[in-house]
């Protein structure tokens, strides 16, 4: 399968714990995005990488969230001291520079914070 | 005010019907526009880009009105398989991110 891969697919954790999600983009894609989606809402932008550089981060993202993309390949999204409001589907997407707007999403990592 | 606003629906239409969705965006600096489709419990997928002059892809027609800051999607001859949530997406020229609306849900009944 050469699509975007995310793991774990499901994570249940207790409030206050740290969680980490991994995204493996399509291999030739240099752009990588993290989004968060809750029920009945569209994906909400979290952060963007071009190769290994984190070029944009949502102002809504608290300091508890951090993302990395070492060597410009896979990416990780870590949430520290999770809160119940963090419960959501975390979506990773990758793309080429062109065409603009064609993001390829993974199936997501669903987080439930108890 | 949300940056991209859509009527959540659901739009419940019979097979063969024509249905139209509208979307409004707030940032006049928006430069690129798209419609994505998201099936239940699946990831979003690009349906089509929206060009200034309007564009068609089979049964789907997208229109852009920059003066009024709205985008539309028209689906002709609806199929059962068109049942999904349609997400309006906007990109501002000064940003890398794509901004998604909350989506409009379409249900096509037999």
mmCIF file with all atom_site columns, C-alpha atoms in Angstrom:
data_model
loop_
_atom_site.group_PDB
_atom_site.id
_atom_site.type_symbol
_atom_site.label_atom_id
_atom_site.label_alt_id
_atom_site.label_comp_id
_atom_site.label_asym_id
_atom_site.label_entity_id
_atom_site.label_seq_id
_atom_site.pdbx_PDB_ins_code
_atom_site.Cartn_x
_atom_site.Cartn_y
_atom_site.Cartn_z
_atom_site.occupancy
_atom_site.B_iso_or_equiv
_atom_site.pdbx_formal_charge
_atom_site.auth_seq_id
_atom_site.auth_comp_id
_atom_site.auth_asym_id
_atom_site.auth_atom_id
_atom_site.pdbx_PDB_model_num
ATOM 1   C CA . UNK A 1 1   ? 0.000   0.000  0.000   1.00 0.00 ? 1   UNK A CA 1
ATOM 2   C CA . UNK A 1 2   ? 1.609   3.263  -1.105  1.00 0.00 ? 2   UNK A CA 1
ATOM 3   C CA . UNK A 1 3   ? -0.894  5.617  0.537   1.00 0.00 ? 3   UNK A CA 1
ATOM 4   C CA . UNK A 1 4   ? -0.496  7.687  3.703   1.00 0.00 ? 4   UNK A CA 1
ATOM 5   C CA . UNK A 1 5   ? -0.147  5.446  6.718   1.00 0.00 ? 5   UNK A CA 1
ATOM 6   C CA . UNK A 1 6   ? -1.024  6.420  10.277  1.00 0.00 ? 6   UNK A CA 1
ATOM 7   C CA . UNK A 1 7   ? -0.649  4.568  13.538  1.00 0.00 ? 7   UNK A CA 1
ATOM 8   C CA . UNK A 1 8   ? -1.961  3.730  15.929  1.00 0.00 ? 8   UNK A CA 1
ATOM 9   C CA . UNK A 1 9   ? -5.420  3.777  14.390  1.00 0.00 ? 9   UNK A CA 1
ATOM 10  C CA . UNK A 1 10  ? -7.040  3.982  17.795  1.00 0.00 ? 10  UNK A CA 1
ATOM 11  C CA . UNK A 1 11  ? -5.719  5.210  21.103  1.00 0.00 ? 11  UNK A CA 1
ATOM 12  C CA . UNK A 1 12  ? -7.574  5.316  24.406  1.00 0.00 ? 12  UNK A CA 1
ATOM 13  C CA . UNK A 1 13  ? -5.795  7.108  27.197  1.00 0.00 ? 13  UNK A CA 1
ATOM 14  C CA . UNK A 1 14  ? -6.467  8.643  30.558  1.00 0.00 ? 14  UNK A CA 1
ATOM 15  C CA . UNK A 1 15  ? -6.472  12.370 31.081  1.00 0.00 ? 15  UNK A CA 1
ATOM 16  C CA . UNK A 1 16  ? -3.002  13.658 31.820  1.00 0.00 ? 16  UNK A CA 1
ATOM 17  C CA . UNK A 1 17  ? -1.140  11.011 29.848  1.00 0.00 ? 17  UNK A CA 1
ATOM 18  C CA . UNK A 1 18  ? 1.035   11.732 26.815  1.00 0.00 ? 18  UNK A CA 1
ATOM 19  C CA . UNK A 1 19  ? 0.280   10.236 23.419  1.00 0.00 ? 19  UNK A CA 1
ATOM 20  C CA . UNK A 1 20  ? 2.210   10.122 20.169  1.00 0.00 ? 20  UNK A CA 1
ATOM 21  C CA . UNK A 1 21  ? 0.919   9.488  16.669  1.00 0.00 ? 21  UNK A CA 1
ATOM 22  C CA . UNK A 1 22  ? 2.998   8.609  13.649  1.00 0.00 ? 22  UNK A CA 1
ATOM 23  C CA . UNK A 1 23  ? 2.399   9.415  9.999   1.00 0.00 ? 23  UNK A CA 1
ATOM 24  C CA . UNK A 1 24  ? 4.214   7.922  7.027   1.00 0.00 ? 24  UNK A CA 1
ATOM 25  C CA . UNK A 1 25  ? 3.440   10.034 3.962   1.00 0.00 ? 25  UNK A CA 1
ATOM 26  C CA . UNK A 1 26  ? 3.509   8.980  0.346   1.00 0.00 ? 26  UNK A CA 1
ATOM 27  C CA . UNK A 1 27  ? 7.214   8.617  -0.314  1.00 0.00 ? 27  UNK A CA 1
ATOM 28  C CA . UNK A 1 28  ? 7.699   11.284 -2.981  1.00 0.00 ? 28  UNK A CA 1
ATOM 29  C CA . UNK A 1 29  ? 5.562   13.888 -1.195  1.00 0.00 ? 29  UNK A CA 1
ATOM 30  C CA . UNK A 1 30  ? 7.537   16.678 0.446   1.00 0.00 ? 30  UNK A CA 1
ATOM 31  C CA . UNK A 1 31  ? 4.535   18.402 2.021   1.00 0.00 ? 31  UNK A CA 1
ATOM 32  C CA . UNK A 1 32  ? 2.934   17.010 5.168   1.00 0.00 ? 32  UNK A CA 1
ATOM 33  C CA . UNK A 1 33  ? -0.039  18.291 7.128   1.00 0.00 ? 33  UNK A CA 1
ATOM 34  C CA . UNK A 1 34  ? -1.679  17.421 10.417  1.00 0.00 ? 34  UNK A CA 1
ATOM 35  C CA . UNK A 1 35  ? -5.373  18.087 10.899  1.00 0.00 ? 35  UNK A CA 1
ATOM 36  C CA . UNK A 1 36  ? -7.834  17.304 13.666  1.00 0.00 ? 36  UNK A CA 1
ATOM 37  C CA . UNK A 1 37  ? -11.466 16.426 13.060  1.00 0.00 ? 37  UNK A CA 1
ATOM 38  C CA . UNK A 1 38  ? -14.347 16.084 15.495  1.00 0.00 ? 38  UNK A CA 1
ATOM 39  C CA . UNK A 1 39  ? -17.828 14.767 14.792  1.00 0.00 ? 39  UNK A CA 1
ATOM 40  C CA . UNK A 1 40  ? -19.839 17.001 12.513  1.00 0.00 ? 40  UNK A CA 1
ATOM 41  C CA . UNK A 1 41  ? -16.929 19.298 11.781  1.00 0.00 ? 41  UNK A CA 1
ATOM 42  C CA . UNK A 1 42  ? -14.503 19.595 8.932   1.00 0.00 ? 42  UNK A CA 1
ATOM 43  C CA . UNK A 1 43  ? -10.792 18.956 9.388   1.00 0.00 ? 43  UNK A CA 1
ATOM 44  C CA . UNK A 1 44  ? -9.103  21.686 11.425  1.00 0.00 ? 44  UNK A CA 1
ATOM 45  C CA . UNK A 1 45  ? -5.543  22.596 10.458  1.00 0.00 ? 45  UNK A CA 1
ATOM 46  C CA . UNK A 1 46  ? -2.859  21.941 13.069  1.00 0.00 ? 46  UNK A CA 1
ATOM 47  C CA . UNK A 1 47  ? 0.514   22.211 11.369  1.00 0.00 ? 47  UNK A CA 1
ATOM 48  C CA . UNK A 1 48  ? 2.396   21.959 8.071   1.00 0.00 ? 48  UNK A CA 1
ATOM 49  C CA . UNK A 1 49  ? 5.846   20.683 7.094   1.00 0.00 ? 49  UNK A CA 1
ATOM 50  C CA . UNK A 1 50  ? 7.762   21.158 3.905   1.00 0.00 ? 50  UNK A CA 1
ATOM 51  C CA . UNK A 1 51  ? 10.439  18.500 4.009   1.00 0.00 ? 51  UNK A CA 1
ATOM 52  C CA . UNK A 1 52  ? 11.775  18.676 7.590   1.00 0.00 ? 52  UNK A CA 1
ATOM 53  C CA . UNK A 1 53  ? 10.860  22.331 8.172   1.00 0.00 ? 53  UNK A CA 1
ATOM 54  C CA . UNK A 1 54  ? 7.723   23.152 10.155  1.00 0.00 ? 54  UNK A CA 1
ATOM 55  C CA . UNK A 1 55  ? 6.536   26.192 8.230   1.00 0.00 ? 55  UNK A CA 1
ATOM 56  C CA . UNK A 1 56  ? 3.118   26.827 9.704   1.00 0.00 ? 56  UNK A CA 1
ATOM 57  C CA . UNK A 1 57  ? 1.371   26.079 12.965  1.00 0.00 ? 57  UNK A CA 1
ATOM 58  C CA . UNK A 1 58  ? -2.169  26.874 13.998  1.00 0.00 ? 58  UNK A CA 1
ATOM 59  C CA . UNK A 1 59  ? -2.522  29.624 16.580  1.00 0.00 ? 59  UNK A CA 1
ATOM 60  C CA . UNK A 1 60  ? -5.164  27.415 18.166  1.00 0.00 ? 60  UNK A CA 1
ATOM 61  C CA . UNK A 1 61  ? -2.555  24.784 18.931  1.00 0.00 ? 61  UNK A CA 1
ATOM 62  C CA . UNK A 1 62  ? -1.563  24.836 22.564  1.00 0.00 ? 62  UNK A CA 1
ATOM 63  C CA . UNK A 1 63  ? 1.954   24.254 23.841  1.00 0.00 ? 63  UNK A CA 1
ATOM 64  C CA . UNK A 1 64  ? 0.919   20.719 24.730  1.00 0.00 ? 64  UNK A CA 1
ATOM 65  C CA . UNK A 1 65  ? 1.031   19.807 21.049  1.00 0.00 ? 65  UNK A CA 1
ATOM 66  C CA . UNK A 1 66  ? 4.303   19.286 19.226  1.00 0.00 ? 66  UNK A CA 1
ATOM 67  C CA . UNK A 1 67  ? 5.092   17.825 15.850  1.00 0.00 ? 67  UNK A CA 1
ATOM 68  C CA . UNK A 1 68  ? 8.295   16.773 14.181  1.00 0.00 ? 68  UNK A CA 1
ATOM 69  C CA . UNK A 1 69  ? 9.370   15.511 10.814  1.00 0.00 ? 69  UNK A CA 1
ATOM 70  C CA . UNK A 1 70  ? 12.982  14.444 11.131  1.00 0.00 ? 70  UNK A CA 1
ATOM 71  C CA . UNK A 1 71  ? 14.781  13.944 7.825   1.00 0.00 ? 71  UNK A CA 1
ATOM 72  C CA . UNK A 1 72  ? 11.685  15.004 5.960   1.00 0.00 ? 72  UNK A CA 1
ATOM 73  C CA . UNK A 1 73  ? 10.152  11.553 5.928   1.00 0.00 ? 73  UNK A CA 1
ATOM 74  C CA . UNK A 1 74  ? 7.724   10.320 8.601   1.00 0.00 ? 74  UNK A CA 1
ATOM 75  C CA . UNK A 1 75  ? 6.198   12.704 11.120  1.00 0.00 ? 75  UNK A CA 1
ATOM 76  C CA . UNK A 1 76  ? 5.101   12.419 14.730  1.00 0.00 ? 76  UNK A CA 1
ATOM 77  C CA . UNK A 1 77  ? 2.479   14.397 16.601  1.00 0.00 ? 77  UNK A CA 1
ATOM 78  C CA . UNK A 1 78  ? 2.754   14.359 20.381  1.00 0.00 ? 78  UNK A CA 1
ATOM 79  C CA . UNK A 1 79  ? 0.104   15.554 22.780  1.00 0.00 ? 79  UNK A CA 1
ATOM 80  C CA . UNK A 1 80  ? 1.264   16.052 26.342  1.00 0.00 ? 80  UNK A CA 1
ATOM 81  C CA . UNK A 1 81  ? -0.977  16.038 29.403  1.00 0.00 ? 81  UNK A CA 1
ATOM 82  C CA . UNK A 1 82  ? -4.024  15.055 27.374  1.00 0.00 ? 82  UNK A CA 1
ATOM 83  C CA . UNK A 1 83  ? -7.408  16.583 28.149  1.00 0.00 ? 83  UNK A CA 1
ATOM 84  C CA . UNK A 1 84  ? -10.865 15.289 27.322  1.00 0.00 ? 84  UNK A CA 1
ATOM 85  C CA . UNK A 1 85  ? -11.191 18.049 24.733  1.00 0.00 ? 85  UNK A CA 1
ATOM 86  C CA . UNK A 1 86  ? -8.320  16.486 22.801  1.00 0.00 ? 86  UNK A CA 1
ATOM 87  C CA . UNK A 1 87  ? -10.540 13.556 21.862  1.00 0.00 ? 87  UNK A CA 1
ATOM 88  C CA . UNK A 1 88  ? -10.768 13.653 18.079  1.00 0.00 ? 88  UNK A CA 1
ATOM 89  C CA . UNK A 1 89  ? -9.605  12.031 14.868  1.00 0.00 ? 89  UNK A CA 1
ATOM 90  C CA . UNK A 1 90  ? -6.076  13.154 14.008  1.00 0.00 ? 90  UNK A CA 1
ATOM 91  C CA . UNK A 1 91  ? -5.557  13.158 10.268  1.00 0.00 ? 91  UNK A CA 1
ATOM 92  C CA . UNK A 1 92  ? -2.270  13.313 8.437   1.00 0.00 ? 92  UNK A CA 1
ATOM 93  C CA . UNK A 1 93  ? -2.074  14.313 4.794   1.00 0.00 ? 93  UNK A CA 1
ATOM 94  C CA . UNK A 1 94  ? 0.716   14.636 2.281   1.00 0.00 ? 94  UNK A CA 1
ATOM 95  C CA . UNK A 1 95  ? 1.062   16.265 -1.094  1.00 0.00 ? 95  UNK A CA 1
ATOM 96  C CA . UNK A 1 96  ? 3.382   17.366 -3.818  1.00 0.00 ? 96  UNK A CA 1
ATOM 97  C CA . UNK A 1 97  ? 4.064   21.053 -4.390  1.00 0.00 ? 97  UNK A CA 1
ATOM 98  C CA . UNK A 1 98  ? 1.793   20.882 -7.410  1.00 0.00 ? 98  UNK A CA 1
ATOM 99  C CA . UNK A 1 99  ? -1.035  20.556 -8.062  1.00 0.00 ? 99  UNK A CA 1
ATOM 100 C CA . UNK A 1 100 ? -2.129  22.907 -5.282  1.00 0.00 ? 100 UNK A CA 1
ATOM 101 C CA . UNK A 1 101 ? -4.852  21.571 -3.077  1.00 0.00 ? 101 UNK A CA 1
ATOM 102 C CA . UNK A 1 102 ? -4.565  17.863 -3.734  1.00 0.00 ? 102 UNK A CA 1
ATOM 103 C CA . UNK A 1 103 ? -3.986  16.447 -0.294  1.00 0.00 ? 103 UNK A CA 1
ATOM 104 C CA . UNK A 1 104 ? -3.872  12.710 0.244   1.00 0.00 ? 104 UNK A CA 1
ATOM 105 C CA . UNK A 1 105 ? -5.159  11.865 3.700   1.00 0.00 ? 105 UNK A CA 1
ATOM 106 C CA . UNK A 1 106 ? -4.425  8.856  5.823   1.00 0.00 ? 106 UNK A CA 1
ATOM 107 C CA . UNK A 1 107 ? -7.235  6.989  7.557   1.00 0.00 ? 107 UNK A CA 1
ATOM 108 C CA . UNK A 1 108 ? -6.516  8.849  10.772  1.00 0.00 ? 108 UNK A CA 1
ATOM 109 C CA . UNK A 1 109 ? -5.696  8.097  14.382  1.00 0.00 ? 109 UNK A CA 1
ATOM 110 C CA . UNK A 1 110 ? -8.685  8.248  16.692  1.00 0.00 ? 110 UNK A CA 1
ATOM 111 C CA . UNK A 1 111 ? -7.903  9.505  20.177  1.00 0.00 ? 111 UNK A CA 1
ATOM 112 C CA . UNK A 1 112 ? -10.241 9.008  23.116  1.00 0.00 ? 112 UNK A CA 1
ATOM 113 C CA . UNK A 1 113 ? -9.283  10.677 26.372  1.00 0.00 ? 113 UNK A CA 1
ATOM 114 C CA . UNK A 1 114 ? -11.127 9.319  29.409  1.00 0.00 ? 114 UNK A CA 1
ATOM 115 C CA . UNK B 2 1   ? -17.315 34.054 12.121  1.00 0.00 ? 1   UNK B CA 1
ATOM 116 C CA . UNK B 2 2   ? -15.989 30.853 10.558  1.00 0.00 ? 2   UNK B CA 1
ATOM 117 C CA . UNK B 2 3   ? -13.572 31.270 7.679   1.00 0.00 ? 3   UNK B CA 1
ATOM 118 C CA . UNK B 2 4   ? -15.538 28.840 5.514   1.00 0.00 ? 4   UNK B CA 1
ATOM 119 C CA . UNK B 2 5   ? -19.253 28.336 6.089   1.00 0.00 ? 5   UNK B CA 1
ATOM 120 C CA . UNK B 2 6   ? -21.518 25.655 4.720   1.00 0.00 ? 6   UNK B CA 1
ATOM 121 C CA . UNK B 2 7   ? -25.098 24.569 5.293   1.00 0.00 ? 7   UNK B CA 1
ATOM 122 C CA . UNK B 2 8   ? -24.711 21.293 7.214   1.00 0.00 ? 8   UNK B CA 1
ATOM 123 C CA . UNK B 2 9   ? -27.796 19.729 5.631   1.00 0.00 ? 9   UNK B CA 1
ATOM 124 C CA . UNK B 2 10  ? -28.602 16.945 5.345   1.00 0.00 ? 10  UNK B CA 1
ATOM 125 C CA . UNK B 2 11  ? -29.913 17.269 1.834   1.00 0.00 ? 11  UNK B CA 1
ATOM 126 C CA . UNK B 2 12  ? -32.159 14.278 1.238   1.00 0.00 ? 12  UNK B CA 1
ATOM 127 C CA . UNK B 2 13  ? -32.859 13.807 -2.481  1.00 0.00 ? 13  UNK B CA 1
ATOM 128 C CA . UNK B 2 14  ? -34.142 11.007 -4.719  1.00 0.00 ? 14  UNK B CA 1
ATOM 129 C CA . UNK B 2 15  ? -31.928 9.319  -7.268  1.00 0.00 ? 15  UNK B CA 1
ATOM 130 C CA . UNK B 2 16  ? -31.725 11.334 -10.448 1.00 0.00 ? 16  UNK B CA 1
ATOM 131 C CA . UNK B 2 17  ? -32.283 14.665 -8.736  1.00 0.00 ? 17  UNK B CA 1
ATOM 132 C CA . UNK B 2 18  ? -30.126 17.725 -9.168  1.00 0.00 ? 18  UNK B CA 1
ATOM 133 C CA . UNK B 2 19  ? -28.773 19.215 -5.973  1.00 0.00 ? 19  UNK B CA 1
ATOM 134 C CA . UNK B 2 20  ? -26.669 22.282 -5.284  1.00 0.00 ? 20  UNK B CA 1
ATOM 135 C CA . UNK B 2 21  ? -24.522 23.244 -2.326  1.00 0.00 ? 21  UNK B CA 1
ATOM 136 C CA . UNK B 2 22  ? -23.207 26.683 -1.534  1.00 0.00 ? 22  UNK B CA 1
ATOM 137 C CA . UNK B 2 23  ? -20.268 27.738 0.561   1.00 0.00 ? 23  UNK B CA 1
ATOM 138 C CA . UNK B 2 24  ? -19.128 31.190 1.632   1.00 0.00 ? 24  UNK B CA 1
ATOM 139 C CA . UNK B 2 25  ? -15.649 32.266 2.658   1.00 0.00 ? 25  UNK B CA 1
ATOM 140 C CA . UNK B 2 26  ? -14.648 35.284 4.686   1.00 0.00 ? 26  UNK B CA 1
ATOM 141 C CA . UNK B 2 27  ? -11.089 36.042 3.576   1.00 0.00 ? 27  UNK B CA 1
ATOM 142 C CA . UNK B 2 28  ? -10.996 38.054 0.385   1.00 0.00 ? 28  UNK B CA 1
ATOM 143 C CA . UNK B 2 29  ? -7.345  37.034 -0.016  1.00 0.00 ? 29  UNK B CA 1
ATOM 144 C CA . UNK B 2 30  ? -8.447  33.469 -0.689  1.00 0.00 ? 30  UNK B CA 1
ATOM 145 C CA . UNK B 2 31  ? -6.926  32.321 -3.936  1.00 0.00 ? 31  UNK B CA 1
ATOM 146 C CA . UNK B 2 32  ? -7.608  28.636 -4.451  1.00 0.00 ? 32  UNK B CA 1
ATOM 147 C CA . UNK B 2 33  ? -10.799 26.698 -3.972  1.00 0.00 ? 33  UNK B CA 1
ATOM 148 C CA . UNK B 2 34  ? -11.707 23.040 -3.864  1.00 0.00 ? 34  UNK B CA 1
ATOM 149 C CA . UNK B 2 35  ? -14.445 20.572 -3.090  1.00 0.00 ? 35  UNK B CA 1
ATOM 150 C CA . UNK B 2 36  ? -13.551 17.466 -1.131  1.00 0.00 ? 36  UNK B CA 1
ATOM 151 C CA . UNK B 2 37  ? -15.767 14.468 -0.498  1.00 0.00 ? 37  UNK B CA 1
ATOM 152 C CA . UNK B 2 38  ? -15.790 12.501 2.744   1.00 0.00 ? 38  UNK B CA 1
ATOM 153 C CA . UNK B 2 39  ? -17.620 9.207  3.080   1.00 0.00 ? 39  UNK B CA 1
ATOM 154 C CA . UNK B 2 40  ? -18.839 8.127  6.494   1.00 0.00 ? 40  UNK B CA 1
ATOM 155 C CA . UNK B 2 41  ? -15.913 7.095  8.704   1.00 0.00 ? 41  UNK B CA 1
ATOM 156 C CA . UNK B 2 42  ? -13.440 7.639  5.875   1.00 0.00 ? 42  UNK B CA 1
ATOM 157 C CA . UNK B 2 43  ? -10.804 10.218 5.099   1.00 0.00 ? 43  UNK B CA 1
ATOM 158 C CA . UNK B 2 44  ? -11.527 13.261 2.884   1.00 0.00 ? 44  UNK B CA 1
ATOM 159 C CA . UNK B 2 45  ? -10.643 12.993 -0.805  1.00 0.00 ? 45  UNK B CA 1
ATOM 160 C CA . UNK B 2 46  ? -10.334 15.695 -3.418  1.00 0.00 ? 46  UNK B CA 1
ATOM 161 C CA . UNK B 2 47  ? -13.410 15.847 -5.627  1.00 0.00 ? 47  UNK B CA 1
ATOM 162 C CA . UNK B 2 48  ? -12.468 18.787 -7.812  1.00 0.00 ? 48  UNK B CA 1
ATOM 163 C CA . UNK B 2 49  ? -10.742 22.119 -7.923  1.00 0.00 ? 49  UNK B CA 1
ATOM 164 C CA . UNK B 2 50  ? -12.821 25.228 -8.554  1.00 0.00 ? 50  UNK B CA 1
ATOM 165 C CA . UNK B 2 51  ? -11.635 27.579 -11.275 1.00 0.00 ? 51  UNK B CA 1
ATOM 166 C CA . UNK B 2 52  ? -12.583 31.206 -11.740 1.00 0.00 ? 52  UNK B CA 1
ATOM 167 C CA . UNK B 2 53  ? -14.454 30.517 -14.952 1.00 0.00 ? 53  UNK B CA 1
ATOM 168 C CA . UNK B 2 54  ? -16.302 27.568 -13.473 1.00 0.00 ? 54  UNK B CA 1
ATOM 169 C CA . UNK B 2 55  ? -15.588 23.977 -14.357 1.00 0.00 ? 55  UNK B CA 1
ATOM 170 C CA . UNK B 2 56  ? -17.336 20.709 -14.923 1.00 0.00 ? 56  UNK B CA 1
ATOM 171 C CA . UNK B 2 57  ? -16.329 17.123 -14.269 1.00 0.00 ? 57  UNK B CA 1
ATOM 172 C CA . UNK B 2 58  ? -18.957 14.726 -15.494 1.00 0.00 ? 58  UNK B CA 1
ATOM 173 C CA . UNK B 2 59  ? -22.088 15.241 -13.402 1.00 0.00 ? 59  UNK B CA 1
ATOM 174 C CA . UNK B 2 60  ? -20.361 17.757 -11.136 1.00 0.00 ? 60  UNK B CA 1
ATOM 175 C CA . UNK B 2 61  ? -20.145 21.490 -11.816 1.00 0.00 ? 61  UNK B CA 1
ATOM 176 C CA . UNK B 2 62  ? -18.285 23.960 -9.619  1.00 0.00 ? 62  UNK B CA 1
ATOM 177 C CA . UNK B 2 63  ? -18.703 27.716 -9.731  1.00 0.00 ? 63  UNK B CA 1
ATOM 178 C CA . UNK B 2 64  ? -16.840 30.551 -8.045  1.00 0.00 ? 64  UNK B CA 1
ATOM 179 C CA . UNK B 2 65  ? -18.165 34.039 -7.379  1.00 0.00 ? 65  UNK B CA 1
ATOM 180 C CA . UNK B 2 66  ? -15.277 36.134 -6.067  1.00 0.00 ? 66  UNK B CA 1
ATOM 181 C CA . UNK B 2 67  ? -17.334 39.307 -5.694  1.00 0.00 ? 67  UNK B CA 1
ATOM 182 C CA . UNK B 2 68  ? -19.785 37.601 -3.351  1.00 0.00 ? 68  UNK B CA 1
ATOM 183 C CA . UNK B 2 69  ? -17.174 35.231 -1.933  1.00 0.00 ? 69  UNK B CA 1
ATOM 184 C CA . UNK B 2 70  ? -19.072 32.059 -2.484  1.00 0.00 ? 70  UNK B CA 1
ATOM 185 C CA . UNK B 2 71  ? -18.483 28.739 -4.165  1.00 0.00 ? 71  UNK B CA 1
ATOM 186 C CA . UNK B 2 72  ? -21.078 26.293 -5.380  1.00 0.00 ? 72  UNK B CA 1
ATOM 187 C CA . UNK B 2 73  ? -21.211 22.642 -6.316  1.00 0.00 ? 73  UNK B CA 1
ATOM 188 C CA . UNK B 2 74  ? -23.961 21.257 -8.526  1.00 0.00 ? 74  UNK B CA 1
ATOM 189 C CA . UNK B 2 75  ? -24.554 17.535 -8.816  1.00 0.00 ? 75  UNK B CA 1
ATOM 190 C CA . UNK B 2 76  ? -26.781 16.367 -11.654 1.00 0.00 ? 76  UNK B CA 1
ATOM 191 C CA . UNK B 2 77  ? -28.486 13.001 -11.938 1.00 0.00 ? 77  UNK B CA 1
ATOM 192 C CA . UNK B 2 78  ? -27.673 12.035 -8.337  1.00 0.00 ? 78  UNK B CA 1
ATOM 193 C CA . UNK B 2 79  ? -26.583 8.467  -7.675  1.00 0.00 ? 79  UNK B CA 1
ATOM 194 C CA . UNK B 2 80  ? -26.881 6.486  -4.459  1.00 0.00 ? 80  UNK B CA 1
ATOM 195 C CA . UNK B 2 81  ? -23.084 6.482  -4.388  1.00 0.00 ? 81  UNK B CA 1
ATOM 196 C CA . UNK B 2 82  ? -23.035 10.283 -4.186  1.00 0.00 ? 82  UNK B CA 1
ATOM 197 C CA . UNK B 2 83  ? -24.224 10.034 -0.571  1.00 0.00 ? 83  UNK B CA 1
ATOM 198 C CA . UNK B 2 84  ? -21.407 11.607 1.426   1.00 0.00 ? 84  UNK B CA 1
ATOM 199 C CA . UNK B 2 85  ? -20.333 14.827 3.112   1.00 0.00 ? 85  UNK B CA 1
ATOM 200 C CA . UNK B 2 86  ? -19.056 17.517 0.764   1.00 0.00 ? 86  UNK B CA 1
ATOM 201 C CA . UNK B 2 87  ? -16.397 19.781 2.186   1.00 0.00 ? 87  UNK B CA 1
ATOM 202 C CA . UNK B 2 88  ? -15.727 23.243 0.812   1.00 0.00 ? 88  UNK B CA 1
ATOM 203 C CA . UNK B 2 89  ? -12.023 24.086 0.991   1.00 0.00 ? 89  UNK B CA 1
ATOM 204 C CA . UNK B 2 90  ? -10.199 27.377 0.608   1.00 0.00 ? 90  UNK B CA 1
ATOM 205 C CA . UNK B 2 91  ? -6.536  28.315 0.447   1.00 0.00 ? 91  UNK B CA 1
ATOM 206 C CA . UNK B 2 92  ? -5.315  31.814 1.231   1.00 0.00 ? 92  UNK B CA 1
ATOM 207 C CA . UNK B 2 93  ? -2.352  32.869 -0.882  1.00 0.00 ? 93  UNK B CA 1
ATOM 208 C CA . UNK B 2 94  ? -0.181  33.825 2.095   1.00 0.00 ? 94  UNK B CA 1
ATOM 209 C CA . UNK B 2 95  ? -0.646  30.505 3.872   1.00 0.00 ? 95  UNK B CA 1
ATOM 210 C CA . UNK B 2 96  ? 0.156   26.878 3.194   1.00 0.00 ? 96  UNK B CA 1
ATOM 211 C CA . UNK B 2 97  ? -2.909  25.482 4.913   1.00 0.00 ? 97  UNK B CA 1
ATOM 212 C CA . UNK B 2 98  ? -6.155  24.416 3.354   1.00 0.00 ? 98  UNK B CA 1
ATOM 213 C CA . UNK B 2 99  ? -9.151  25.647 5.346   1.00 0.00 ? 99  UNK B CA 1
ATOM 214 C CA . UNK B 2 100 ? -12.060 23.230 5.433   1.00 0.00 ? 100 UNK B CA 1
ATOM 215 C CA . UNK B 2 101 ? -15.704 24.022 5.978   1.00 0.00 ? 101 UNK B CA 1
ATOM 216 C CA . UNK B 2 102 ? -17.814 21.842 8.260   1.00 0.00 ? 102 UNK B CA 1
ATOM 217 C CA . UNK B 2 103 ? -19.309 20.041 5.311   1.00 0.00 ? 103 UNK B CA 1
ATOM 218 C CA . UNK B 2 104 ? -22.716 19.506 3.781   1.00 0.00 ? 104 UNK B CA 1
ATOM 219 C CA . UNK B 2 105 ? -24.199 16.065 4.110   1.00 0.00 ? 105 UNK B CA 1
ATOM 220 C CA . UNK B 2 106 ? -25.974 14.566 1.103   1.00 0.00 ? 106 UNK B CA 1
ATOM 221 C CA . UNK B 2 107 ? -28.262 11.545 1.277   1.00 0.00 ? 107 UNK B CA 1
ATOM 222 C CA . UNK B 2 108 ? -29.480 10.129 -2.024  1.00 0.00 ? 108 UNK B CA 1
ATOM 223 C CA . UNK B 2 109 ? -32.430 7.776  -1.601  1.00 0.00 ? 109 UNK B CA 1
ATOM 224 C CA . UNK B 2 110 ? -33.670 5.120  -4.053  1.00 0.00 ? 110 UNK B CA 1
#
